[in-house]
Amino acid sequence: MKHTAKCPKCDAIISSIKFEVVDIAEHGQNIALGGLYLCPGCNTVLGVGLHPEVFVSDIVERLKA
């Protein structure tokens, strides 16, 4: 498969994405876990979102508490 998407900062062809889990906060209170989608070449943030597995696990843990 030919990849043609490019990083907007470094112009590297994006054939894979780095993902890092981060806290999502509102008014200084952590409310969920999310993730950063990063360029593997320069670490530019390409997007932010919820990781379904982390999000579901977080809900289950909050319900147990």
CSV table of C-alpha atoms in Angstrom, one decimal:
chain,number,residue,atom,x,y,z
A,1,MET,CA,0.0,0.0,0.0
A,2,LYS,CA,1.4,3.4,-1.0
A,3,HIS,CA,1.2,6.1,1.8
A,4,THR,CA,0.8,9.7,0.6
A,5,ALA,CA,-0.2,11.5,3.8
A,6,LYS,CA,2.5,13.9,5.0
A,7,CYS,CA,3.2,15.5,8.4
A,8,PRO,CA,2.3,19.3,8.1
A,9,LYS,CA,5.5,20.2,10.0
A,10,CYS,CA,8.3,18.0,8.7
A,11,ASP,CA,6.7,16.8,5.4
A,12,ALA,CA,7.6,13.2,6.3
A,13,ILE,CA,5.4,10.5,4.7
A,14,ILE,CA,3.2,9.1,7.5
A,15,SER,CA,3.1,5.3,7.3
A,16,SER,CA,2.6,4.8,11.1
A,17,ILE,CA,1.5,7.0,14.0
A,18,LYS,CA,2.9,7.2,17.5
A,19,PHE,CA,0.2,7.2,20.3
A,20,GLU,CA,0.7,8.6,23.8
A,21,VAL,CA,-1.9,8.4,26.6
A,22,VAL,CA,-2.6,11.7,28.3
A,23,ASP,CA,-5.1,13.0,30.9
A,24,ILE,CA,-8.1,15.0,29.7
A,25,ALA,CA,-8.9,17.7,32.2
A,26,GLU,CA,-11.7,20.2,32.7
A,27,HIS,CA,-11.3,23.0,35.2
A,28,GLY,CA,-8.2,21.4,36.6
A,29,GLN,CA,-10.0,18.0,37.3
A,30,ASN,CA,-9.0,14.9,35.4
A,31,ILE,CA,-12.1,13.6,33.7
A,32,ALA,CA,-10.8,10.9,31.4
A,33,LEU,CA,-7.8,9.5,29.6
A,34,GLY,CA,-7.2,10.4,26.0
A,35,GLY,CA,-4.4,10.1,23.5
A,36,LEU,CA,-2.1,12.1,21.3
A,37,TYR,CA,-1.5,11.0,17.7
A,38,LEU,CA,2.0,12.0,16.9
A,39,CYS,CA,4.2,12.2,13.8
A,40,PRO,CA,6.8,9.4,14.3
A,41,GLY,CA,9.5,11.7,12.8
A,42,CYS,CA,9.2,15.0,14.7
A,43,ASN,CA,6.5,14.3,17.4
A,44,THR,CA,4.2,17.0,16.0
A,45,VAL,CA,0.6,16.5,17.4
A,46,LEU,CA,-1.5,15.3,14.4
A,47,GLY,CA,-4.6,14.8,16.5
A,48,VAL,CA,-6.1,14.2,19.9
A,49,GLY,CA,-8.9,11.7,20.8
A,50,LEU,CA,-10.1,9.1,23.2
A,51,HIS,CA,-8.6,5.7,23.0
A,52,PRO,CA,-11.6,3.3,23.2
A,53,GLU,CA,-9.8,0.6,25.4
A,54,VAL,CA,-8.4,3.2,27.8
A,55,PHE,CA,-11.7,5.0,27.9
A,56,VAL,CA,-13.7,1.9,28.7
A,57,SER,CA,-11.2,0.7,31.3
A,58,ASP,CA,-11.4,4.1,33.0
A,59,ILE,CA,-15.2,4.0,33.1
A,60,VAL,CA,-15.1,0.5,34.6
A,61,GLU,CA,-12.6,1.6,37.3
A,62,ARG,CA,-14.7,4.7,38.2
A,63,LEU,CA,-17.8,2.5,38.5
A,64,LYS,CA,-16.0,0.1,40.8
A,65,ALA,CA,-14.9,3.0,43.1
